[in-house]
Short mmCIF file of C-alpha atoms and ligand atoms in Angstrom, two decimals:
data_model
loop_
_atom_site.label_atom_id
_atom_site.label_comp_id
_atom_site.label_asym_id
_atom_site.label_seq_id
_atom_site.Cartn_x
_atom_site.Cartn_y
_atom_site.Cartn_z
CA MET A 1 29.65 -10.33 0.28
CA HIS A 2 31.26 -12.28 -2.59
CA ASP A 3 32.81 -10.06 -5.34
CA ASP A 4 30.59 -11.65 -7.99
CA ALA A 5 27.45 -10.90 -5.99
CA ALA A 6 28.57 -7.29 -5.43
CA ALA A 7 29.17 -6.87 -9.19
CA ILE A 8 25.75 -8.32 -10.02
CA ILE A 9 24.06 -6.00 -7.52
CA ASN A 10 25.88 -2.97 -8.97
CA ARG A 11 24.74 -3.86 -12.46
CA ILE A 12 21.17 -4.41 -11.23
CA GLN A 13 21.15 -0.94 -9.62
CA GLN A 14 22.43 0.60 -12.86
CA LEU A 15 19.76 -1.14 -14.97
CA LYS A 16 17.10 -0.18 -12.48
CA ARG A 17 17.92 3.50 -12.96
CA GLU A 18 18.07 3.15 -16.77
CA HIS A 19 14.66 1.47 -16.94
CA ARG A 20 12.98 3.40 -14.11
CA ALA A 21 12.38 0.05 -12.44
CA ILE A 22 11.38 -0.84 -8.90
CA ILE A 23 12.00 -4.22 -7.25
CA LEU A 24 9.27 -5.64 -5.00
CA ALA A 25 9.93 -8.76 -2.94
CA HIS A 26 7.73 -10.91 -0.76
CA ASN A 27 8.76 -11.65 2.84
CA TYR A 28 9.45 -15.32 1.94
CA GLU A 29 12.03 -14.57 -0.77
CA PRO A 30 15.70 -15.51 -0.12
CA PRO A 31 17.54 -12.95 2.10
CA GLU A 32 19.71 -11.59 -0.72
CA ILE A 33 16.59 -10.84 -2.81
CA GLN A 34 14.85 -9.14 0.12
CA ASP A 35 17.97 -7.06 0.79
CA LEU A 36 18.12 -6.04 -2.87
CA ALA A 37 14.45 -5.03 -3.08
CA ASP A 38 13.21 -1.44 -2.86
CA ILE A 39 10.12 -2.67 -1.04
CA THR A 40 9.45 -5.91 0.84
CA GLY A 41 6.15 -6.89 2.34
CA ASP A 42 3.14 -9.15 2.50
CA SER A 43 0.63 -9.70 -0.31
CA LEU A 44 -1.52 -6.75 0.71
CA GLY A 45 1.39 -4.34 1.12
CA LEU A 46 2.93 -5.35 -2.21
CA SER A 47 -0.44 -4.97 -4.03
CA VAL A 48 -0.81 -1.46 -2.60
CA GLN A 49 2.74 -0.56 -3.62
CA ALA A 50 2.30 -1.97 -7.13
CA ALA A 51 -0.85 0.10 -7.60
CA ALA A 52 0.81 3.27 -6.26
CA THR A 53 4.31 3.29 -7.74
CA ASP A 54 5.22 5.71 -10.52
CA ALA A 55 8.04 3.43 -11.74
CA GLY A 56 7.75 2.29 -15.36
CA VAL A 57 8.83 -1.28 -14.64
CA ILE A 58 8.03 -3.52 -11.67
CA VAL A 59 10.35 -6.47 -11.10
CA PHE A 60 8.25 -8.73 -8.91
CA CYS A 61 10.16 -11.22 -6.76
CA GLY A 62 7.44 -13.48 -5.48
CA VAL A 63 5.08 -16.00 -7.06
CA SER A 64 2.95 -15.69 -10.18
CA PHE A 65 -0.38 -14.78 -8.55
CA MET A 66 1.31 -11.78 -6.89
CA ALA A 67 2.91 -10.61 -10.13
CA GLU A 68 -0.42 -11.07 -11.94
CA SER A 69 -2.14 -8.89 -9.33
CA ALA A 70 0.52 -6.21 -9.88
CA ALA A 71 -0.02 -6.40 -13.67
CA ILE A 72 -3.79 -6.09 -13.19
CA LEU A 73 -3.54 -3.16 -10.76
CA ALA A 74 -0.89 -1.33 -12.79
CA PRO A 75 -1.83 -2.06 -16.42
CA GLU A 76 0.31 0.75 -17.82
CA LYS A 77 3.46 -0.71 -16.24
CA ARG A 78 5.68 -3.52 -17.37
CA VAL A 79 5.57 -6.24 -14.70
CA ILE A 80 8.38 -8.77 -14.81
CA LEU A 81 8.51 -12.04 -12.84
CA PRO A 82 12.18 -13.11 -13.08
CA ARG A 83 11.24 -16.83 -13.09
CA GLN A 84 7.94 -17.50 -14.79
CA GLU A 85 7.51 -20.92 -13.16
CA CYS A 86 7.11 -19.56 -9.60
CA GLY A 87 3.64 -20.88 -8.79
CA CYS A 88 1.58 -21.50 -5.66
CA GLY A 89 0.24 -24.90 -4.57
CA LEU A 90 -2.72 -23.21 -2.89
CA ALA A 91 -3.67 -21.12 -5.96
CA ASP A 92 -3.64 -24.34 -8.01
CA THR A 93 -6.52 -25.78 -5.97
CA ALA A 94 -9.17 -23.63 -7.72
CA THR A 95 -9.95 -23.10 -11.40
CA ALA A 96 -12.30 -20.54 -12.92
CA ALA A 97 -14.59 -23.33 -14.19
CA GLN A 98 -14.85 -24.81 -10.69
CA VAL A 99 -15.71 -21.41 -9.19
CA ARG A 100 -18.40 -20.84 -11.85
CA GLU A 101 -19.84 -24.28 -11.00
CA ALA A 102 -19.82 -23.45 -7.25
CA ARG A 103 -21.62 -20.18 -8.02
CA ARG A 104 -24.32 -22.20 -9.80
CA ARG A 105 -24.75 -24.28 -6.65
CA HIS A 106 -24.83 -21.16 -4.42
CA PRO A 107 -26.39 -18.46 -6.64
CA ASP A 108 -26.98 -16.02 -3.77
CA ALA A 109 -23.52 -16.29 -2.23
CA VAL A 110 -20.95 -13.49 -2.23
CA VAL A 111 -17.75 -15.02 -3.60
CA ILE A 112 -14.72 -13.87 -1.59
CA THR A 113 -11.41 -15.00 -3.00
CA TYR A 114 -8.06 -14.99 -1.24
CA VAL A 115 -5.43 -13.38 -3.46
CA ASN A 116 -3.54 -16.68 -3.55
CA SER A 117 -5.49 -17.57 -6.69
CA SER A 118 -5.14 -17.15 -10.45
CA ALA A 119 -6.33 -14.01 -12.25
CA ALA A 120 -9.02 -16.16 -13.90
CA VAL A 121 -10.39 -17.19 -10.49
CA LYS A 122 -10.29 -13.59 -9.23
CA ALA A 123 -12.28 -12.62 -12.32
CA GLU A 124 -15.10 -14.93 -11.14
CA SER A 125 -15.13 -13.31 -7.68
CA ASP A 126 -17.00 -10.42 -6.08
CA ILE A 127 -14.13 -9.29 -3.89
CA CYS A 128 -10.62 -10.43 -3.03
CA CYS A 129 -8.91 -10.42 0.34
CA THR A 130 -5.47 -11.17 1.73
CA SER A 131 -4.70 -12.66 5.12
CA GLY A 132 -3.98 -9.03 6.10
CA ASN A 133 -7.60 -7.87 5.70
CA ALA A 134 -9.76 -11.04 5.33
CA VAL A 135 -11.58 -10.48 8.64
CA ASN A 136 -12.55 -6.92 7.70
CA VAL A 137 -13.64 -7.99 4.21
CA ILE A 138 -16.02 -10.56 5.70
CA LYS A 139 -17.34 -8.06 8.28
CA ARG A 140 -18.48 -5.78 5.43
CA VAL A 141 -20.78 -8.42 3.94
CA PRO A 142 -24.40 -8.01 5.12
CA ALA A 143 -25.22 -10.59 7.81
CA ASP A 144 -27.98 -12.24 5.76
CA ARG A 145 -25.76 -13.01 2.74
CA GLU A 146 -24.18 -16.42 2.20
CA ILE A 147 -20.40 -16.32 1.63
CA LEU A 148 -18.37 -18.70 -0.51
CA PHE A 149 -14.72 -18.44 0.55
CA VAL A 150 -12.10 -19.53 -2.04
CA PRO A 151 -9.61 -21.31 -1.98
CA ASP A 152 -8.00 -21.69 1.48
CA ARG A 153 -10.09 -23.72 3.95
CA ASN A 154 -7.69 -22.92 6.82
CA LEU A 155 -7.78 -19.15 6.35
CA GLY A 156 -11.54 -19.49 5.91
CA ALA A 157 -11.87 -21.42 9.18
CA TRP A 158 -9.85 -18.80 11.02
CA VAL A 159 -11.90 -15.92 9.60
CA GLN A 160 -15.06 -17.84 10.48
CA GLN A 161 -13.88 -18.10 14.06
CA GLN A 162 -12.88 -14.42 14.24
CA THR A 163 -16.14 -13.09 12.80
CA GLY A 164 -18.70 -15.66 13.96
CA ARG A 165 -19.92 -15.89 10.34
CA ARG A 166 -20.51 -19.27 8.76
CA LEU A 167 -18.72 -19.55 5.44
CA ILE A 168 -18.95 -22.09 2.64
CA LEU A 169 -15.31 -23.18 2.49
CA TRP A 170 -13.41 -24.25 -0.62
CA ASN A 171 -11.34 -27.33 0.06
CA GLY A 172 -7.88 -25.93 -0.75
CA CYS A 173 -4.85 -25.39 1.45
CA CYS A 174 -1.21 -24.34 1.34
CA PRO A 175 0.99 -27.46 1.43
CA VAL A 176 3.62 -25.66 3.54
CA HIS A 177 1.30 -24.30 6.25
CA ASP A 178 -1.08 -27.26 6.29
CA ALA A 179 1.85 -29.54 7.16
CA ILE A 180 2.33 -27.79 10.53
CA ARG A 181 0.56 -29.73 13.32
CA ALA A 182 -0.50 -29.08 16.90
CA ASP A 183 2.27 -31.41 18.11
CA ASP A 184 4.82 -29.22 16.33
CA VAL A 185 3.55 -26.22 18.32
CA ARG A 186 3.73 -28.16 21.59
CA ALA A 187 7.27 -29.37 20.81
CA ALA A 188 8.40 -25.81 19.93
CA ARG A 189 6.90 -24.47 23.16
CA ALA A 190 8.73 -27.18 25.10
CA ARG A 191 12.01 -26.14 23.43
CA HIS A 192 11.41 -22.41 24.03
CA PRO A 193 9.09 -22.02 27.03
CA GLU A 194 9.54 -18.22 27.24
CA ALA A 195 8.62 -17.58 23.61
CA ALA A 196 5.33 -16.31 22.17
CA VAL A 197 3.95 -18.30 19.24
CA ILE A 198 2.93 -16.39 16.11
CA VAL A 199 1.46 -18.33 13.18
CA HIS A 200 0.02 -17.55 9.76
CA PRO A 201 -3.75 -18.03 9.29
CA GLU A 202 -3.06 -20.53 6.50
CA CYS A 203 -2.20 -22.97 9.33
CA ARG A 204 -4.74 -25.58 10.44
CA PRO A 205 -7.33 -24.62 13.10
CA GLU A 206 -5.61 -27.01 15.57
CA VAL A 207 -2.47 -24.84 15.15
CA THR A 208 -4.05 -21.36 15.21
CA ALA A 209 -5.92 -22.41 18.37
CA LEU A 210 -2.59 -22.87 20.18
CA ALA A 211 -0.97 -19.61 18.99
CA ASP A 212 -0.59 -16.31 20.87
CA ALA A 213 -1.08 -14.34 17.64
CA VAL A 214 -2.33 -15.23 14.15
CA CYS A 215 -1.40 -12.82 11.36
CA SER A 216 -0.23 -12.21 7.83
CA THR A 217 3.51 -11.98 7.26
CA GLY A 218 3.26 -8.17 7.43
CA GLY A 219 1.18 -8.47 10.58
CA MET A 220 3.93 -10.57 12.19
CA LEU A 221 6.32 -7.62 12.00
CA ALA A 222 3.76 -5.44 13.76
CA ALA A 223 2.93 -8.15 16.33
CA VAL A 224 6.56 -8.43 17.41
CA ASP A 225 6.51 -4.69 18.19
CA ARG A 226 3.30 -5.02 20.16
CA LEU A 227 3.92 -8.22 22.18
CA PRO A 228 6.07 -8.07 25.33
CA PRO A 229 8.24 -11.24 25.04
CA ARG A 230 11.79 -11.12 23.72
CA GLU A 231 11.55 -14.55 22.08
CA PHE A 232 9.19 -15.73 19.36
CA ILE A 233 8.32 -19.01 17.67
CA ILE A 234 7.35 -18.31 14.06
CA GLY A 235 4.89 -20.62 12.30
CA THR A 236 5.17 -19.74 8.64
CA GLU A 237 7.52 -20.13 5.69
CA GLU A 238 11.07 -19.82 7.03
CA GLY A 239 11.95 -16.85 4.77
CA MET A 240 9.97 -14.71 7.24
CA LEU A 241 12.74 -15.08 9.81
CA HIS A 242 14.93 -12.71 7.78
CA PRO A 243 12.70 -9.59 7.85
CA LEU A 244 11.86 -10.27 11.51
CA ARG A 245 15.53 -10.50 12.52
CA ARG A 246 16.33 -7.43 10.44
CA ALA A 247 13.50 -5.38 11.96
CA ALA A 248 14.05 -6.49 15.56
CA PRO A 249 17.72 -7.45 16.06
CA ASP A 250 17.27 -7.37 19.86
CA ARG A 251 14.66 -10.18 19.73
CA ILE A 252 15.16 -13.93 19.22
CA PHE A 253 13.18 -15.80 16.56
CA HIS A 254 12.86 -19.57 16.29
CA PRO A 255 11.22 -21.45 13.41
CA LEU A 256 8.22 -23.44 14.66
CA LYS A 257 9.53 -26.55 12.88
CA MET A 258 13.16 -27.42 12.31
CA ASN A 259 12.51 -28.37 8.70
CA GLY A 260 9.74 -28.54 6.12
CA MET A 261 8.58 -24.91 6.31
CA ILE A 262 9.96 -24.03 2.89
CA CYS A 263 7.95 -22.92 -0.12
CA ALA A 264 10.10 -24.06 -3.06
CA ASP A 265 8.42 -21.54 -5.38
CA MET A 266 9.53 -18.65 -3.18
CA LYS A 267 13.14 -19.80 -3.38
CA LYS A 268 13.58 -19.94 -7.15
CA ILE A 269 14.58 -16.35 -7.93
CA SER A 270 18.31 -15.60 -7.67
CA LEU A 271 20.31 -12.39 -8.12
CA VAL A 272 21.33 -13.64 -11.58
CA ASP A 273 17.65 -14.11 -12.50
CA VAL A 274 16.90 -10.51 -11.48
CA LEU A 275 19.87 -9.27 -13.52
CA ARG A 276 18.79 -11.23 -16.60
CA ALA A 277 15.20 -10.07 -16.21
CA LEU A 278 16.30 -6.43 -16.12
CA GLU A 279 18.66 -6.86 -19.08
CA LYS A 280 16.09 -8.60 -21.26
CA GLN A 281 13.02 -6.85 -19.80
CA GLU A 282 11.26 -10.20 -19.54
CA PRO A 283 9.50 -12.51 -18.74
CA VAL A 284 6.62 -10.06 -18.78
CA VAL A 285 3.47 -11.01 -16.88
CA SER A 286 0.35 -10.33 -18.88
CA VAL A 287 -3.30 -11.02 -18.22
CA ASP A 288 -5.85 -10.95 -21.03
CA GLN A 289 -7.97 -7.82 -21.13
CA ASP A 290 -11.35 -9.34 -20.25
CA THR A 291 -9.96 -11.33 -17.29
CA ALA A 292 -7.94 -8.33 -16.11
CA VAL A 293 -10.93 -5.97 -16.10
CA ARG A 294 -13.07 -8.38 -14.06
CA ALA A 295 -10.25 -9.33 -11.69
CA ARG A 296 -9.35 -5.66 -11.19
CA SER A 297 -12.71 -4.75 -9.73
CA ALA A 298 -12.42 -7.62 -7.20
CA LEU A 299 -8.88 -6.48 -6.31
CA GLU A 300 -9.79 -2.79 -6.10
CA ARG A 301 -12.66 -3.56 -3.72
CA MET A 302 -10.11 -5.41 -1.58
CA LEU A 303 -7.76 -2.40 -1.51
CA ASP A 304 -10.57 -0.27 -0.03
CA VAL A 305 -10.69 -2.50 3.07
CA PRO A 306 -8.23 -1.72 5.89
CA ARG A 307 -6.01 -4.25 7.62
CA ASN A 308 -7.48 -6.53 10.30
P1 13P B 401 0.99 -12.93 3.25
O1 13P B 401 -0.11 -12.23 2.52
O2 13P B 401 0.74 -13.04 4.71
O3 13P B 401 2.30 -12.32 2.92
O4 13P B 401 1.01 -14.45 2.77
C1 13P B 401 1.25 -14.83 1.47
C2 13P B 401 1.45 -16.26 1.36
O5 13P B 401 1.68 -16.78 0.30
C3 13P B 401 1.34 -17.06 2.55
O6 13P B 401 1.69 -18.36 2.29
FE1 SF4 B 402 1.45 -20.53 -1.98
FE2 SF4 B 402 1.91 -21.71 0.37
FE3 SF4 B 402 3.96 -20.89 -1.13
FE4 SF4 B 402 2.36 -19.10 0.12
S1 SF4 B 402 3.72 -20.60 1.08
S2 SF4 B 402 3.10 -19.01 -1.99
S3 SF4 B 402 0.36 -20.14 -0.05
S4 SF4 B 402 2.47 -22.52 -1.65
#
């Protein structure tokens, strides 16, 4: 490791102790941020950890909807997102006004919102889900109720297929996962014929249909333990290769596509940003009280539902 990086990490550890801070990082963050973090995980795991920690300060290395969820679930804690501008192209596909309008069109529907959404959209929802528990969330809805699923049409299609329930799908998608095509899967299988294919449920139905396993980023770590092959083709943001290689150094992981599987928002936070954030104790993520109260009940209902 470069001397400068080692000095920055030392200073970060010192400030963490002084401020009783904990660093959470999503599985897509750059390797050095994941290695620095106290806890890494998927959206569901990080939400659970944010709600449970007794640290006074949470430094959230991820994107804004994740940090907002942490702020909502842990209102007494200071939640810091080292770079405020880390957004999510999928979350941007739904606004609170649009969800209210959709509710008017479907007054009897249960509104289930994927956590990749703003706090304002969560506040308009009955319950949230992550890719880690979406199937189980849907299974809990009485069979005679209509379901409006916001905002990811691909995750919605996958859940629909897993549960046999018909959902009213919002027309949003993740630009990174939606860009993966069936031909990319076929080409990757041709390159690595012995490998099992694991993809994220934000991928198109034509892609999930060709996969051996479909799971959240946290679920991928568990799937690798469960599946027999030694080689895997991974269809999600390329940051995921780091925790997989760290957890299973005896296995071989290939990205499904050679390029293009990068979420720019997940790559913005550097070690220097984390250091600055701890020194200045900002930028703080805050959600207005009314929105937070309504979003919290949707998030808390989600936390009661086990993983798929
Ligand atoms: P996970 O909940 O599987 O970590 O996914 C989050 C995400 O942003 C996927 O693009
Ligand atoms: Fe959002 Fe897609 Fe990035 Fe995940 S990978 S944070 S869904 S834009």
